[in-house]
Coordinates of C-alpha atoms in Angstrom, one line a residue:
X86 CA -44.1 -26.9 108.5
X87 CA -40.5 -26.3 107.0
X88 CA -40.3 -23.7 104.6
X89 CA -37.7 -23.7 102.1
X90 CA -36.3 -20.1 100.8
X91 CA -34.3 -20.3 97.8
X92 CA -31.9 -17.1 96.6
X93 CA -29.2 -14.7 97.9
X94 CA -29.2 -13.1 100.8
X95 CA -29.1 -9.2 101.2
X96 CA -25.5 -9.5 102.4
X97 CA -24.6 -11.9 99.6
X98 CA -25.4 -9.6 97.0
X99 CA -23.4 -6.5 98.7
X100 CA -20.5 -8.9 99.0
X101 CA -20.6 -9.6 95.4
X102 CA -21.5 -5.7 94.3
X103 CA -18.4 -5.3 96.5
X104 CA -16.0 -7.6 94.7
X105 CA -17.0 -6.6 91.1
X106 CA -16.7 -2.8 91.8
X107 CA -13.2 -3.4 93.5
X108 CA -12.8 -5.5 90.6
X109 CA -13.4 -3.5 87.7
X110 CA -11.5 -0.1 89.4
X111 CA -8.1 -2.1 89.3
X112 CA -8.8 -3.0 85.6
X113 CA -9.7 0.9 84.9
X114 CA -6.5 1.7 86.6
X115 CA -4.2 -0.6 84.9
X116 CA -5.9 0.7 81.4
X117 CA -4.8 3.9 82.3
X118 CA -1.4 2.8 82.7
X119 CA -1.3 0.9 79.4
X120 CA -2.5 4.2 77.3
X121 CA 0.0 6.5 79.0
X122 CA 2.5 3.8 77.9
X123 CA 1.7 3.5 74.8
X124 CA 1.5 7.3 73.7
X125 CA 5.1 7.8 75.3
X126 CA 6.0 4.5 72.8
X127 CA 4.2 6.8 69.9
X128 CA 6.0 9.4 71.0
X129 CA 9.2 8.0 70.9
X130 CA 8.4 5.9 67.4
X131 CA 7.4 9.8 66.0
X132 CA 10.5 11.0 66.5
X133 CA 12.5 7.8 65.2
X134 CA 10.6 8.4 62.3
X135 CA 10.9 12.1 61.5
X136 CA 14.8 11.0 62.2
X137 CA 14.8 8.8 59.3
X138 CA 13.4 11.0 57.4
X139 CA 15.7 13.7 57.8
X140 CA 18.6 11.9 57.4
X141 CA 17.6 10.5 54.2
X142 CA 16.7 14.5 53.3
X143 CA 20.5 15.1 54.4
X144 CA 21.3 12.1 52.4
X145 CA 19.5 13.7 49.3
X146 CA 20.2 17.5 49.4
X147 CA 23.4 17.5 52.0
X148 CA 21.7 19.4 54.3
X149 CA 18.8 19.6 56.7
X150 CA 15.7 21.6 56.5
X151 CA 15.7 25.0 57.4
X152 CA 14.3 25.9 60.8
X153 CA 10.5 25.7 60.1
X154 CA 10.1 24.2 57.6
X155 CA 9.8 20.7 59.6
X156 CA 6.1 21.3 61.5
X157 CA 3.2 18.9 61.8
X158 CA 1.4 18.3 59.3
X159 CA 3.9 18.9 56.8
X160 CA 5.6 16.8 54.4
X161 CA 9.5 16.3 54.4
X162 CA 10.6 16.2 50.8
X163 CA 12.8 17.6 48.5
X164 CA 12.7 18.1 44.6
X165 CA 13.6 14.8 44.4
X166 CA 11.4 13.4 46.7
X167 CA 9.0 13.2 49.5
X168 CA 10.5 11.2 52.9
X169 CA 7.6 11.8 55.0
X170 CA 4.3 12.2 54.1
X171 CA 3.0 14.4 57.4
X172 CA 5.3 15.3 60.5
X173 CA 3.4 13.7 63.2
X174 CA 1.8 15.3 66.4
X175 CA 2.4 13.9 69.5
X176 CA -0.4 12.0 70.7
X177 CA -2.4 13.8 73.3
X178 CA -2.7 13.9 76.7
X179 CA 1.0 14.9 77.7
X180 CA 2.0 12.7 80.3
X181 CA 4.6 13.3 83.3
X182 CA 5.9 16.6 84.1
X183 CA 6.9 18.3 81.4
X184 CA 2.7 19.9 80.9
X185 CA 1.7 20.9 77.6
X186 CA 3.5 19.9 74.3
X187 CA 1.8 21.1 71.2
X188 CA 4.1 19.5 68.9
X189 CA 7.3 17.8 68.5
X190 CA 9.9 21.6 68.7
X191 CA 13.0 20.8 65.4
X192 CA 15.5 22.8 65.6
X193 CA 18.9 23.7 63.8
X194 CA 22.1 25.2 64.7
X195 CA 24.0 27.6 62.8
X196 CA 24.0 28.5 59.0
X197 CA 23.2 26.7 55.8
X198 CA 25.0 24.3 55.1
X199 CA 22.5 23.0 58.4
X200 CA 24.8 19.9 59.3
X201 CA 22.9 19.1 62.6
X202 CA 19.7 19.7 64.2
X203 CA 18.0 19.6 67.8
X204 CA 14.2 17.4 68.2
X205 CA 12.8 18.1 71.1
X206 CA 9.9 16.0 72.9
X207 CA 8.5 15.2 76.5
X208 CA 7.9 11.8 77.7
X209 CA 6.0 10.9 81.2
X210 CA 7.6 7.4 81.8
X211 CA 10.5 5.4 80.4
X212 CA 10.0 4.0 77.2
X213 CA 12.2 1.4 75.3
X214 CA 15.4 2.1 77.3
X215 CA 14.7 6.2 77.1
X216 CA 14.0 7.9 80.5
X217 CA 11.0 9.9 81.5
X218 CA 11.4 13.5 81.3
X219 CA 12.0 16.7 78.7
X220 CA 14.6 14.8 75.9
X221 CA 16.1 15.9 72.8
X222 CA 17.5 13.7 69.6
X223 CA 19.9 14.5 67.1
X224 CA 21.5 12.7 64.8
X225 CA 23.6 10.9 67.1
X226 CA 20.3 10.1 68.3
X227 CA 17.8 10.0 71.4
X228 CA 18.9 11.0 74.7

């Protein structure tokens, strides 16, 4: 009598177990990579963004804000108008070497009149042309 056995062998199935686990790390690795990415491309579209706004503050009063007056959370604006709404946090975890960031540090440099001022920001990988590492913008821009 020939007996006929249908289904998977034992090994089968640990072969397949074996591929999907393998499978599934990769796509949990490259997902890690994508987020850490993308909050270094927040990070650099924050500062862009709290740029514009204080240059059209500068625009507007003919100076920038006094030191600490530009935190996050708080609006930029002037009596005649509000430029941003909320200064941004930077998104969280901090990536790359530069540890902890709370917030996105703005700084100015002498006294009012405040013709120039000092952003400074962490980012754990190049992003859009800007190199990983503890940068600063201005407003001649990002470095």
């Amino acid at each position: 009598m020939a007996t006929n056995h249908k289904g998977f062998t034992l090994i089968e199935l640990l072969v397949v177990i074996a591929i999907i686990g393998l499978l599934s790390t990769l796509s949990i690795l490259a997902l890690n990579t994508a987020r850490a990415r993308a909050r270094d491309a927040k990070r650099v579209a924050d500062v862009k963004q709290i740029q514009t706004a204080l240059e059209m503050y500068y625009n507007d009063v003919g100076s920038y804000p006094a030191a600490g007056s530009v935190t996050p959370g708080v609006a930029i604006k002037s009596a005649n108008g509000t430029f941003l709404a909320a200064v941004p946090t930077p998104p969280t975890p901090a990536d790359g070497s530069c540890g902890a960031q709370p917030a996105y540090t703005y700084a100015i440099s002498g006294s009012a009149p405040y013709s120039t001022y000092q952003i400074s920001y962490c980012l754990g990988a190049q992003t859009g042309g800007v190199s990983a590492g503890a940068k600063t913008a201005t407003p001649a821009g990002i470095q």
